[in-house]
CSV table of C-alpha atoms and ligand atoms in Angstrom, one decimal:
chain,number,residue,atom,x,y,z
A,1,MET,CA,0.0,0.0,0.0
A,2,GLN,CA,2.7,2.3,0.9
A,3,TYR,CA,4.3,1.8,-2.6
A,4,VAL,CA,0.9,2.8,-4.2
A,5,VAL,CA,0.5,5.9,-1.8
A,6,ASP,CA,4.1,7.3,-2.5
A,7,LYS,CA,3.8,6.8,-6.3
A,8,ASP,CA,0.6,8.6,-6.7
A,9,PRO,CA,-0.2,10.4,-3.3
A,10,GLY,CA,-3.2,12.4,-4.4
A,11,GLU,CA,-5.4,9.2,-5.7
A,12,ARG,CA,-7.6,8.7,-2.6
A,13,GLU,CA,-10.1,6.7,-4.4
A,14,PHE,CA,-7.6,4.6,-6.3
A,15,HIS,CA,-6.0,3.8,-3.0
A,16,GLN,CA,-9.3,2.9,-1.1
A,17,ALA,CA,-10.2,0.3,-3.8
A,18,VAL,CA,-6.5,-1.1,-4.1
A,19,SER,CA,-6.2,-1.2,-0.2
A,20,GLU,CA,-9.6,-3.4,0.0
A,21,VAL,CA,-8.1,-5.7,-2.4
A,22,VAL,CA,-4.7,-6.1,-0.8
A,23,GLU,CA,-6.6,-6.6,2.8
A,24,SER,CA,-8.2,-9.4,1.1
A,25,ILE,CA,-5.5,-11.4,-0.7
A,26,LYS,CA,-2.9,-11.3,2.4
A,27,PRO,CA,-3.5,-14.9,2.9
A,28,VAL,CA,-3.5,-15.5,-1.0
A,29,MET,CA,0.1,-14.0,-1.1
A,30,ASP,CA,1.3,-15.9,2.0
A,31,ARG,CA,0.1,-19.3,0.6
A,32,ASN,CA,1.6,-18.4,-2.9
A,33,PRO,CA,5.5,-17.1,-2.5
A,34,GLN,CA,5.4,-17.0,-6.5
A,35,TYR,CA,3.0,-14.2,-6.7
A,36,ARG,CA,5.5,-12.0,-4.4
A,37,ARG,CA,8.4,-13.0,-6.5
A,38,ALA,CA,6.5,-12.2,-9.5
A,39,LYS,CA,6.0,-8.4,-8.3
A,40,ILE,CA,2.4,-9.2,-9.1
A,41,LEU,CA,0.9,-6.5,-6.8
A,42,GLU,CA,3.2,-3.9,-8.4
A,43,ARG,CA,2.4,-5.0,-11.9
A,44,LEU,CA,-1.4,-5.2,-11.0
A,45,THR,CA,-1.4,-1.7,-9.6
A,46,GLU,CA,0.2,-0.2,-12.7
A,47,PRO,CA,-2.2,0.2,-15.4
A,48,GLU,CA,-0.8,-1.2,-18.8
A,49,ARG,CA,-1.5,1.9,-20.4
A,50,VAL,CA,-3.1,5.5,-19.5
A,51,ILE,CA,-4.6,7.7,-22.3
A,52,MET,CA,-5.4,11.2,-21.2
A,53,PHE,CA,-6.6,13.7,-23.9
A,54,ARG,CA,-8.3,17.0,-24.9
A,55,VAL,CA,-11.9,17.2,-25.8
A,56,PRO,CA,-12.6,20.6,-27.7
A,57,TRP,CA,-16.1,21.1,-28.5
A,58,ILE,CA,-18.6,23.7,-29.6
A,59,ASP,CA,-21.6,24.5,-27.5
A,60,ASP,CA,-25.1,25.8,-28.6
A,61,GLN,CA,-24.1,29.3,-28.3
A,62,GLY,CA,-21.0,29.1,-30.7
A,63,GLU,CA,-18.5,29.0,-27.6
A,64,ILE,CA,-15.4,26.7,-27.7
A,65,GLN,CA,-15.3,24.2,-24.4
A,66,VAL,CA,-12.5,22.1,-23.5
A,67,ASN,CA,-12.9,18.9,-21.3
A,68,ARG,CA,-10.6,16.1,-20.4
A,69,GLY,CA,-10.8,12.7,-21.7
A,70,PHE,CA,-9.5,9.5,-20.1
A,71,ARG,CA,-9.2,5.8,-21.1
A,72,ILE,CA,-7.5,3.5,-18.1
A,73,GLN,CA,-6.4,0.2,-20.2
A,74,MET,CA,-5.8,-1.6,-16.9
A,75,ASN,CA,-5.5,-5.3,-17.5
A,76,SER,CA,-5.6,-7.4,-20.3
A,77,ALA,CA,-4.7,-10.8,-19.0
A,78,LEU,CA,-8.1,-12.3,-19.7
A,79,GLY,CA,-9.1,-10.5,-22.6
A,80,PRO,CA,-9.5,-7.2,-24.4
A,81,TYR,CA,-9.6,-4.2,-22.1
A,82,LYS,CA,-13.8,-3.8,-21.3
A,83,GLY,CA,-15.3,-1.3,-18.9
A,84,GLY,CA,-17.7,1.5,-19.1
A,85,LEU,CA,-17.3,5.6,-19.8
A,86,ARG,CA,-18.3,7.8,-17.1
A,87,PHE,CA,-19.3,11.5,-17.8
A,88,HIS,CA,-19.6,13.3,-15.0
A,89,PRO,CA,-17.7,16.7,-13.4
A,90,SER,CA,-16.2,14.7,-10.7
A,91,VAL,CA,-14.5,12.5,-13.1
A,92,ASN,CA,-10.5,12.5,-12.5
A,93,LEU,CA,-7.5,10.5,-12.5
A,94,SER,CA,-8.1,8.9,-9.5
A,95,ILE,CA,-11.7,7.8,-9.9
A,96,MET,CA,-10.9,6.4,-13.2
A,97,LYS,CA,-8.0,4.5,-11.9
A,98,PHE,CA,-10.1,3.1,-8.9
A,99,LEU,CA,-12.9,2.0,-11.7
A,100,ALA,CA,-10.5,0.5,-13.8
A,101,PHE,CA,-9.0,-1.7,-10.9
A,102,GLU,CA,-12.2,-2.8,-9.7
A,103,GLN,CA,-13.2,-3.7,-13.2
A,104,VAL,CA,-10.6,-6.2,-13.4
A,105,PHE,CA,-11.5,-8.3,-10.9
A,106,LYS,CA,-15.3,-8.1,-11.8
A,107,ASN,CA,-14.6,-9.2,-15.0
A,108,ALA,CA,-12.6,-11.9,-13.9
A,109,LEU,CA,-15.5,-13.3,-11.9
A,110,THR,CA,-18.0,-13.1,-14.7
A,111,THR,CA,-16.4,-16.3,-16.3
A,112,LEU,CA,-16.2,-14.3,-19.8
A,113,PRO,CA,-13.0,-13.3,-21.4
A,114,MET,CA,-12.5,-9.9,-20.6
A,115,GLY,CA,-9.8,-7.6,-19.3
A,116,GLY,CA,-10.6,-4.5,-17.6
A,117,GLY,CA,-10.5,-0.9,-18.3
A,118,LYS,CA,-12.4,2.6,-17.8
A,119,GLY,CA,-12.8,5.8,-19.2
A,120,GLY,CA,-14.8,9.0,-19.3
A,121,SER,CA,-14.4,12.7,-18.8
A,122,ASP,CA,-15.3,15.6,-16.7
A,123,PHE,CA,-17.9,16.6,-19.2
A,124,ASP,CA,-21.4,17.3,-17.5
A,125,PRO,CA,-24.3,16.2,-19.5
A,126,LYS,CA,-26.9,18.0,-17.1
A,127,GLY,CA,-28.7,20.8,-19.0
A,128,LYS,CA,-26.8,20.2,-22.3
A,129,SER,CA,-29.1,19.8,-25.4
A,130,ASP,CA,-28.9,16.4,-27.5
A,131,MET,CA,-26.7,18.4,-30.1
A,132,GLU,CA,-24.2,19.5,-27.8
A,133,VAL,CA,-23.8,16.1,-26.2
A,134,MET,CA,-23.6,14.8,-29.8
A,135,ARG,CA,-20.9,17.3,-30.5
A,136,PHE,CA,-18.8,16.3,-27.4
A,137,CYS,CA,-19.2,12.6,-28.1
A,138,GLN,CA,-18.0,13.1,-31.6
A,139,SER,CA,-14.9,15.1,-30.3
A,140,PHE,CA,-14.3,12.4,-27.7
A,141,MET,CA,-14.5,9.6,-30.2
A,142,THR,CA,-12.1,11.5,-32.5
A,143,GLU,CA,-9.2,10.9,-30.4
A,144,LEU,CA,-10.4,7.7,-28.6
A,145,PHE,CA,-10.9,5.7,-31.9
A,146,ARG,CA,-7.3,5.3,-32.1
A,147,HIS,CA,-6.7,3.3,-28.9
A,148,ILE,CA,-9.9,1.0,-28.9
A,149,GLY,CA,-11.2,-2.0,-31.3
A,150,PRO,CA,-13.4,-5.0,-30.9
A,151,ASP,CA,-10.5,-7.1,-30.0
A,152,THR,CA,-8.3,-4.3,-28.3
A,153,ASP,CA,-10.6,-2.3,-26.0
A,154,VAL,CA,-14.6,-2.2,-25.9
A,155,PRO,CA,-16.1,0.6,-23.8
A,156,ALA,CA,-19.5,0.7,-22.8
A,157,GLY,CA,-21.9,3.1,-20.4
A,158,ASP,CA,-21.7,4.2,-16.9
A,159,ILE,CA,-23.0,7.2,-15.1
A,160,GLY,CA,-23.9,9.8,-17.6
A,161,VAL,CA,-23.4,7.4,-20.7
A,162,ALA,CA,-26.3,5.4,-21.9
A,163,ALA,CA,-27.8,4.4,-25.3
A,164,ARG,CA,-27.9,8.3,-26.6
A,165,GLU,CA,-24.3,8.6,-25.9
A,166,ILE,CA,-23.3,5.2,-27.0
A,167,GLY,CA,-24.9,6.1,-30.3
A,168,PHE,CA,-23.2,9.2,-31.0
A,169,LEU,CA,-20.0,7.3,-30.1
A,170,PHE,CA,-20.3,4.5,-32.1
A,171,GLY,CA,-21.7,6.5,-35.1
A,172,GLN,CA,-18.5,8.7,-35.0
A,173,TYR,CA,-16.3,5.4,-34.6
A,174,LYS,CA,-17.8,4.1,-37.8
A,175,ARG,CA,-17.1,7.1,-39.7
A,176,ILE,CA,-13.8,7.3,-38.9
A,177,CYS,CA,-12.8,3.4,-39.1
A,178,ASN,CA,-15.2,2.4,-41.6
A,179,GLN,CA,-16.1,-0.5,-40.1
A,180,PHE,CA,-19.2,-1.7,-38.2
A,181,THR,CA,-17.9,-3.7,-35.2
A,182,GLY,CA,-18.7,-4.5,-31.9
A,183,VAL,CA,-16.3,-1.7,-30.6
A,184,LEU,CA,-18.7,-0.7,-28.0
A,185,THR,CA,-21.6,-2.3,-26.0
A,186,GLY,CA,-24.8,-1.0,-24.6
A,187,LYS,CA,-26.0,-0.3,-28.4
A,188,ASN,CA,-29.6,0.0,-29.3
A,189,LEU,CA,-31.2,-3.2,-30.3
A,190,ASN,CA,-31.6,-2.6,-33.7
A,191,TRP,CA,-27.9,-2.0,-34.7
A,192,GLY,CA,-26.1,-4.6,-32.8
A,193,GLY,CA,-27.3,-4.2,-29.1
A,194,SER,CA,-28.3,-7.0,-26.9
A,195,LEU,CA,-31.6,-7.9,-25.3
A,196,ILE,CA,-31.2,-7.3,-21.4
A,197,ARG,CA,-28.3,-5.1,-21.4
A,198,PRO,CA,-29.8,-2.0,-20.3
A,199,GLN,CA,-31.6,-4.2,-17.3
A,200,ALA,CA,-28.8,-6.4,-16.7
A,201,THR,CA,-26.6,-4.6,-13.7
A,202,GLY,CA,-30.0,-4.0,-11.9
A,203,TYR,CA,-31.5,-7.3,-12.4
A,204,GLY,CA,-28.0,-9.0,-11.4
A,205,CYS,CA,-27.7,-7.2,-8.6
A,206,VAL,CA,-31.2,-8.4,-7.6
A,207,TYR,CA,-30.6,-11.9,-8.7
A,208,PHE,CA,-27.2,-11.8,-6.7
A,209,ALA,CA,-29.3,-11.1,-3.6
A,210,ALA,CA,-31.5,-13.3,-4.0
A,211,GLU,CA,-28.9,-16.1,-4.3
A,212,MET,CA,-27.3,-14.7,-0.9
A,213,LEU,CA,-30.9,-15.3,0.7
A,214,ALA,CA,-31.4,-18.6,-0.9
A,215,ALA,CA,-28.1,-19.9,0.6
A,216,ARG,CA,-29.6,-18.9,4.1
A,217,GLY,CA,-33.0,-20.5,3.2
A,218,GLN,CA,-35.0,-17.1,2.6
A,219,SER,CA,-36.2,-15.1,-0.2
A,220,LEU,CA,-36.5,-11.4,-1.4
A,221,GLU,CA,-40.3,-11.8,-1.3
A,222,GLY,CA,-42.2,-9.2,1.3
A,223,LYS,CA,-38.5,-7.8,2.1
A,224,THR,CA,-38.7,-3.9,2.5
A,225,CYS,CA,-35.6,-2.5,0.3
A,226,LEU,CA,-33.6,0.7,0.5
A,227,VAL,CA,-32.7,1.7,-3.1
A,228,SER,CA,-30.4,4.6,-3.8
A,229,GLY,CA,-29.7,6.4,-7.3
A,230,SER,CA,-32.6,6.8,-9.9
A,231,GLY,CA,-30.5,5.9,-13.0
A,232,ASN,CA,-30.0,2.8,-15.2
A,233,VAL,CA,-28.7,0.6,-12.1
A,234,ALA,CA,-31.4,1.8,-9.7
A,235,GLN,CA,-34.4,1.9,-12.4
A,236,TYR,CA,-33.8,-1.6,-13.0
A,237,THR,CA,-33.1,-2.8,-9.6
A,238,LEU,CA,-36.5,-1.4,-8.5
A,239,GLU,CA,-37.9,-3.4,-11.5
A,240,LYS,CA,-36.6,-6.7,-10.5
A,241,LEU,CA,-37.3,-6.1,-6.7
A,242,LEU,CA,-41.2,-5.6,-7.8
A,243,GLU,CA,-41.0,-8.5,-9.9
A,244,ILE,CA,-39.8,-10.7,-7.4
A,245,GLY,CA,-42.6,-9.4,-4.7
A,246,ALA,CA,-40.3,-7.0,-2.5
A,247,LYS,CA,-41.1,-3.7,-1.4
A,248,PRO,CA,-38.7,-0.7,-2.6
A,249,ILE,CA,-39.3,2.4,-0.5
A,250,THR,CA,-36.7,4.8,-1.3
A,251,PHE,CA,-34.8,6.3,-4.2
A,252,SER,CA,-32.7,9.4,-4.9
A,253,ASP,CA,-30.4,11.6,-7.3
A,254,SER,CA,-27.8,14.3,-6.7
A,255,SER,CA,-30.2,16.7,-5.2
A,256,GLY,CA,-31.9,14.5,-2.6
A,257,TYR,CA,-33.9,11.5,-1.9
A,258,VAL,CA,-37.7,10.2,-1.8
A,259,TYR,CA,-39.0,7.8,1.1
A,260,ASP,CA,-42.5,6.3,0.1
A,261,GLU,CA,-43.8,4.3,2.8
A,262,GLU,CA,-46.5,2.8,0.7
A,263,GLY,CA,-43.7,1.3,-1.5
A,264,ILE,CA,-42.9,2.2,-4.9
A,265,SER,CA,-45.3,0.4,-7.5
A,266,ARG,CA,-44.9,-0.7,-11.1
A,267,GLU,CA,-47.0,2.4,-12.2
A,268,LYS,CA,-44.6,4.8,-9.9
A,269,LEU,CA,-41.3,3.1,-11.3
A,270,GLN,CA,-42.9,3.9,-15.1
A,271,PHE,CA,-43.3,7.5,-13.6
A,272,ILE,CA,-39.7,7.3,-12.2
A,273,MET,CA,-38.1,6.1,-15.4
A,274,PHE,CA,-40.0,8.5,-17.7
A,275,LEU,CA,-39.0,11.3,-15.3
A,276,LYS,CA,-35.3,10.6,-15.4
A,277,THR,CA,-34.9,9.0,-18.7
A,278,MET,CA,-37.0,10.9,-20.9
A,279,ARG,CA,-37.4,14.3,-19.3
A,280,ARG,CA,-33.9,14.3,-17.7
A,281,GLY,CA,-35.8,15.8,-14.7
A,282,ARG,CA,-35.3,15.7,-10.7
A,283,VAL,CA,-36.9,13.4,-8.1
A,284,GLU,CA,-38.3,15.9,-6.2
A,285,GLU,CA,-40.8,16.0,-8.9
A,286,TYR,CA,-42.2,12.7,-7.7
A,287,VAL,CA,-43.9,13.9,-4.6
A,288,GLU,CA,-45.8,16.2,-6.6
A,289,LYS,CA,-47.4,13.5,-8.4
A,290,TYR,CA,-47.4,11.1,-5.1
A,291,PRO,CA,-47.8,13.5,-2.2
A,292,GLN,CA,-47.9,10.7,0.5
A,293,ALA,CA,-44.1,10.5,-0.3
A,294,VAL,CA,-41.4,12.6,1.5
A,295,TYR,CA,-38.9,14.2,-0.4
A,296,THR,CA,-35.5,15.3,1.6
A,297,PRO,CA,-33.0,17.5,-0.1
A,298,SER,CA,-29.1,16.9,0.0
A,299,ASN,CA,-27.0,19.1,1.8
A,300,GLY,CA,-25.5,20.3,-1.1
A,301,ASN,CA,-22.1,18.9,-1.0
A,302,GLY,CA,-23.2,15.3,-2.2
A,303,ASN,CA,-22.9,13.9,1.3
A,304,GLY,CA,-25.3,13.3,3.9
A,305,ASN,CA,-29.2,12.7,3.6
A,306,TRP,CA,-28.9,9.6,1.8
A,307,PRO,CA,-32.1,7.2,2.5
A,308,TRP,CA,-30.0,5.1,4.8
A,309,LYS,CA,-32.3,5.8,7.9
A,310,HIS,CA,-35.0,4.0,7.1
A,311,ARG,CA,-36.0,0.9,8.6
A,312,ALA,CA,-35.6,-1.9,6.2
A,313,TYR,CA,-34.1,-5.6,5.6
A,314,CYS,CA,-32.1,-5.0,2.3
A,315,ALA,CA,-30.0,-2.0,0.8
A,316,PHE,CA,-29.1,-1.7,-2.5
A,317,PRO,CA,-26.8,1.4,-3.0
A,318,CYS,CA,-27.2,2.3,-6.8
A,319,ALA,CA,-25.8,5.9,-7.1
A,320,THR,CA,-22.1,6.4,-6.8
A,321,GLN,CA,-19.0,5.7,-4.5
A,322,ASN,CA,-18.7,6.3,-1.0
A,323,GLU,CA,-22.3,6.8,-0.6
A,324,ILE,CA,-22.5,5.0,2.5
A,325,ASP,CA,-20.2,6.1,5.5
A,326,GLN,CA,-19.6,4.8,9.0
A,327,ARG,CA,-22.6,6.3,10.5
A,328,ASP,CA,-25.0,5.3,7.8
A,329,ALA,CA,-23.8,1.7,8.4
A,330,LEU,CA,-24.2,2.0,12.3
A,331,THR,CA,-27.8,3.3,11.7
A,332,MET,CA,-28.6,0.6,9.1
A,333,VAL,CA,-27.4,-2.2,11.2
A,334,GLN,CA,-29.6,-0.6,14.1
A,335,ASN,CA,-32.6,-0.4,11.5
A,336,GLY,CA,-32.6,-4.1,10.9
A,337,VAL,CA,-30.5,-4.2,7.8
A,338,ARG,CA,-29.5,-7.4,7.1
A,339,LEU,CA,-28.4,-7.6,3.4
A,340,ILE,CA,-26.2,-5.1,1.2
A,341,SER,CA,-26.1,-6.0,-2.4
A,342,GLU,CA,-24.0,-3.3,-4.2
A,343,GLY,CA,-25.2,-2.0,-7.4
A,344,ALA,CA,-23.0,1.1,-7.7
A,345,ASN,CA,-19.0,0.7,-8.0
A,346,MET,CA,-17.5,1.0,-4.0
A,347,PRO,CA,-20.6,2.9,-2.5
A,348,THR,CA,-19.4,1.8,0.8
A,349,ARG,CA,-16.5,3.7,2.5
A,350,PRO,CA,-14.1,1.2,4.1
A,351,GLU,CA,-15.3,2.2,8.1
A,352,ALA,CA,-18.8,1.4,6.9
A,353,ALA,CA,-17.8,-2.0,5.3
A,354,ALA,CA,-16.1,-2.9,8.5
A,355,VAL,CA,-19.5,-2.1,10.4
A,356,PHE,CA,-21.0,-4.6,8.0
A,357,LEU,CA,-18.6,-7.1,8.3
A,358,ASP,CA,-18.1,-7.1,12.1
A,359,SER,CA,-22.0,-7.1,12.4
A,360,LYS,CA,-22.1,-10.2,10.1
A,361,LEU,CA,-24.3,-8.6,7.6
A,362,ILE,CA,-25.0,-10.6,4.2
A,363,TYR,CA,-22.5,-8.1,2.2
A,364,ALA,CA,-21.9,-8.3,-1.4
A,365,PRO,CA,-19.4,-6.0,-2.8
A,366,GLY,CA,-20.0,-4.3,-6.2
A,367,LYS,CA,-17.5,-6.3,-8.2
A,368,ALA,CA,-19.5,-9.4,-7.4
A,369,ALA,CA,-23.0,-7.9,-7.2
A,370,ASN,CA,-23.0,-5.6,-10.0
A,371,ALA,CA,-20.9,-7.7,-12.5
A,372,GLY,CA,-24.1,-8.4,-14.5
A,373,GLY,CA,-23.9,-5.3,-16.6
A,374,VAL,CA,-20.2,-6.2,-17.6
A,375,ALA,CA,-21.5,-9.8,-18.2
A,376,VAL,CA,-24.2,-8.9,-20.6
A,377,SER,CA,-21.9,-6.6,-22.5
A,378,GLY,CA,-19.6,-9.8,-22.9
A,379,LEU,CA,-22.9,-11.5,-24.2
A,380,GLU,CA,-23.3,-8.3,-26.7
A,381,MET,CA,-19.6,-9.1,-27.8
A,382,ALA,CA,-20.3,-12.6,-28.3
A,383,GLN,CA,-23.5,-12.3,-30.4
A,384,ASN,CA,-21.6,-9.4,-32.3
A,385,SER,CA,-19.0,-11.6,-33.1
A,386,MET,CA,-21.4,-14.3,-34.2
A,387,ARG,CA,-23.5,-11.9,-36.1
A,388,ILE,CA,-26.9,-13.0,-34.5
A,389,SER,CA,-29.1,-11.9,-31.5
A,390,TRP,CA,-30.2,-14.1,-28.9
A,391,PRO,CA,-34.0,-13.9,-27.7
A,392,LYS,CA,-34.2,-12.1,-24.2
A,393,GLU,CA,-35.1,-15.4,-22.2
A,394,GLU,CA,-31.6,-16.8,-23.6
A,395,VAL,CA,-29.5,-13.6,-22.6
A,396,ASP,CA,-31.5,-13.4,-19.3
A,397,HIS,CA,-31.1,-17.0,-18.5
A,398,ARG,CA,-27.2,-16.7,-19.2
A,399,LEU,CA,-27.1,-13.6,-16.9
A,400,ARG,CA,-28.8,-15.7,-13.9
A,401,ILE,CA,-26.4,-18.3,-14.4
A,402,ILE,CA,-23.6,-16.1,-14.3
A,403,MET,CA,-24.6,-14.5,-11.0
A,404,LYS,CA,-25.2,-18.0,-9.7
A,405,THR,CA,-21.9,-18.8,-10.5
A,406,ILE,CA,-20.1,-15.8,-9.0
A,407,HIS,CA,-22.1,-15.9,-5.9
A,408,GLU,CA,-20.5,-19.8,-5.5
A,409,THR,CA,-17.2,-18.6,-6.7
A,410,CYS,CA,-17.2,-16.1,-4.0
A,411,LEU,CA,-18.3,-18.5,-1.3
A,412,ASP,CA,-16.1,-21.2,-2.3
A,413,ALA,CA,-13.0,-18.9,-2.2
A,414,ALA,CA,-14.0,-17.3,1.1
A,415,ALA,CA,-14.3,-20.7,2.7
A,416,GLN,CA,-11.0,-21.9,1.1
A,417,TYR,CA,-9.4,-19.1,3.4
A,418,GLY,CA,-11.3,-19.6,6.7
A,419,GLN,CA,-13.8,-16.6,6.2
A,420,PRO,CA,-17.1,-18.4,5.3
A,421,GLY,CA,-19.6,-16.2,4.1
A,422,ASN,CA,-17.3,-13.3,3.7
A,423,TYR,CA,-18.2,-11.8,0.2
A,424,VAL,CA,-15.9,-9.3,0.1
A,425,MET,CA,-12.9,-11.8,0.5
A,426,GLY,CA,-14.5,-14.1,-2.0
A,427,ALA,CA,-14.8,-11.8,-4.5
A,428,ASN,CA,-11.4,-10.3,-4.1
A,429,ILE,CA,-9.6,-13.7,-3.8
A,430,ALA,CA,-11.2,-15.3,-6.7
A,431,GLY,CA,-10.9,-12.4,-8.9
A,432,PHE,CA,-7.3,-11.9,-7.9
A,433,THR,CA,-6.1,-15.4,-8.3
A,434,LYS,CA,-7.8,-15.8,-12.0
A,435,VAL,CA,-6.0,-12.5,-13.2
A,436,VAL,CA,-2.6,-13.2,-11.7
A,437,ASP,CA,-2.3,-16.8,-12.8
A,438,ALA,CA,-3.1,-15.6,-16.4
A,439,MET,CA,-0.3,-13.0,-16.0
A,440,LEU,CA,2.0,-15.4,-14.7
A,441,ASP,CA,1.3,-17.9,-17.6
A,442,GLN,CA,1.7,-14.9,-20.0
A,443,GLY,CA,5.5,-14.0,-18.6
A,444,VAL,CA,6.5,-10.6,-17.3
A,445,THR,CA,4.2,-8.3,-19.2
B,501,NDP,P1,-26.7,6.8,-14.4
B,501,NDP,O1,-25.9,8.0,-14.7
B,501,NDP,O2,-27.7,6.1,-15.1
B,501,NDP,O3,-27.3,7.0,-12.7
B,501,NDP,C1,-26.9,7.5,-11.9
B,501,NDP,C2,-27.4,8.0,-10.5
B,501,NDP,O4,-26.6,8.2,-9.4
B,501,NDP,C3,-28.2,9.2,-10.8
B,501,NDP,O5,-29.7,9.2,-9.9
B,501,NDP,C4,-27.6,10.3,-10.3
B,501,NDP,O6,-27.9,11.4,-9.8
B,501,NDP,C5,-27.0,9.7,-8.9
B,501,NDP,N1,-25.9,10.1,-8.7
B,501,NDP,C6,-24.4,10.0,-9.3
B,501,NDP,N2,-23.5,10.8,-9.0
B,501,NDP,C7,-23.9,11.1,-7.8
B,501,NDP,C8,-23.3,11.8,-6.8
B,501,NDP,N3,-21.9,12.3,-6.7
B,501,NDP,N4,-24.2,12.2,-5.7
B,501,NDP,C9,-25.4,11.7,-5.6
B,501,NDP,N5,-25.9,10.9,-6.8
B,501,NDP,C10,-25.3,10.5,-7.6
B,501,NDP,O7,-25.5,5.9,-14.0
B,501,NDP,P2,-25.9,4.4,-13.5
B,501,NDP,O8,-27.0,3.9,-13.0
B,501,NDP,O9,-25.5,3.7,-14.8
B,501,NDP,O10,-24.5,4.1,-12.5
B,501,NDP,C11,-24.8,3.9,-11.2
B,501,NDP,C12,-23.6,3.3,-10.1
B,501,NDP,O11,-23.6,1.9,-10.9
B,501,NDP,C13,-22.5,3.7,-10.7
B,501,NDP,O12,-21.4,3.5,-9.3
B,501,NDP,C14,-21.6,3.1,-11.6
B,501,NDP,O13,-20.3,2.8,-11.8
B,501,NDP,C15,-22.3,1.4,-11.4
B,501,NDP,N6,-22.5,0.6,-12.4
B,501,NDP,C16,-23.1,0.9,-13.7
B,501,NDP,C17,-23.2,0.0,-14.5
B,501,NDP,C18,-23.9,0.2,-15.8
B,501,NDP,O14,-24.2,-1.0,-16.4
B,501,NDP,N7,-24.5,1.3,-16.1
B,501,NDP,C19,-22.8,-1.6,-14.3
B,501,NDP,C20,-22.0,-1.7,-13.1
B,501,NDP,C21,-21.9,-0.7,-12.1
B,501,NDP,P3,-28.5,12.5,-10.8
B,501,NDP,O15,-29.4,12.3,-11.9
B,501,NDP,O16,-28.7,13.9,-10.1
B,501,NDP,O17,-26.9,12.7,-11.6
B,502,2IT,O1,-18.9,-0.4,-14.0
B,502,2IT,C1,-19.3,-1.3,-14.7
B,502,2IT,O2,-19.3,-2.6,-14.7
B,502,2IT,C2,-19.9,-0.8,-16.1
B,502,2IT,N1,-20.3,0.3,-15.9
B,502,2IT,C3,-20.3,-1.8,-17.1
B,502,2IT,C4,-19.1,-1.9,-18.2
B,502,2IT,C5,-19.2,-2.9,-19.3
B,502,2IT,O3,-18.5,-2.8,-20.0
B,502,2IT,O4,-20.7,-3.2,-19.6
């Protein structure tokens, strides 16, 4: 850890992600001296390639705007670099590296042949017109195209990047390269996308929670659930929870959160989807339509006033990193929360994760619980290579099997190292050993 911190002292989020993995894999390093000799941790924490670039574009007023673009090609031991693009004003090198690092282990767990990468920009899509977003995406791809390709690096969506942005990015790649290939995933259905990809992260996160409960003779049916976020992952987490008969009572955006004691019905979810995806509005508007619900604005700095203080059995953090702090975790434990399935990447701060683990909660880290999104991206790549599309039942079936396999893999790895039921250790150990064994096979790279 000291080596990583000394090399890049300012990269707080990256240190946090590395530290969690390093803690978990201590016993693996002790049992396998060849890993230490191979300098495996020094190699794993150094991205294979970091690309940073200028993204100039012209806004609707004719003014020139300049953003920064990133692509971190972290590790290609298991396949082409694979991972999303995030467009959010908070994006910086540390956040990109933490996401790319997590992605390496997550992708290893999916069973599919994918290396790990991540990219994005500090561009803020909020309040931008479709034409501004298009001009930005075209400029972004005008540099990115030379670094990616269907066998090299296959980006997809993340915060602020969904079907609209993937369309603009794909169109520009195709123009520049004169090739119609599976260079991006999350494409729309009629031009190479996969059924179930939009739903996959949220559905997968709920399937993972269902597996964790099934292993303990329980089910999600009738369970009260806290959900944060209201974007892609949160929406389909809510949808699957409703389908399974659970009772979700909260959701949020960066301005605040909504608590609906009666429960969020299918009709209400339709409204949320329309509000957030079509109208690009704020969750506050929900309480105008459903006045029995309560809206609590956030305190302005993106911290605090998350939906974590309500009584529930399960929690699905689906917004962003570090959205659960130690105080939230203690409150959750006190209020009866027994299961956490992370839809977002690293939503739990380390001190909060320690509370969950000490209190023996059923706690799945993002790299296991939210792997369904990238897994179906892997299935989209497979369909593109074969030039066919599977029906939704086929993709959903494969997604379920992948989530079940990840669950078993985590439990097996945790048990092997004397930590039964510890999904954090299980996910880190299983992902780590798969990647580093491939790296050792491939020589000093
Ligand atoms: P979206 O952009 O669709 O939605 C993000 C949601 O989180 C919005 O409700 C947004 O609020 C809220 N949010 C984002 N940043 C903040 C912040 N700093 N403070 C408070 N709220 C915030 O993104 P996704 O749903 O795709 O992604 C959500 C999480 O899931 C991320 O951690 C992402 O990395 C992870 N993930 C996504 C996958 C995917 O396939 N899309 C796959 C695996 C993980 P607002 O509307 O105000 O911006
Ligand atoms: O964090 C993630 O796994 C994603 N944003 C999805 C990546 C992908 O390539 O589908």
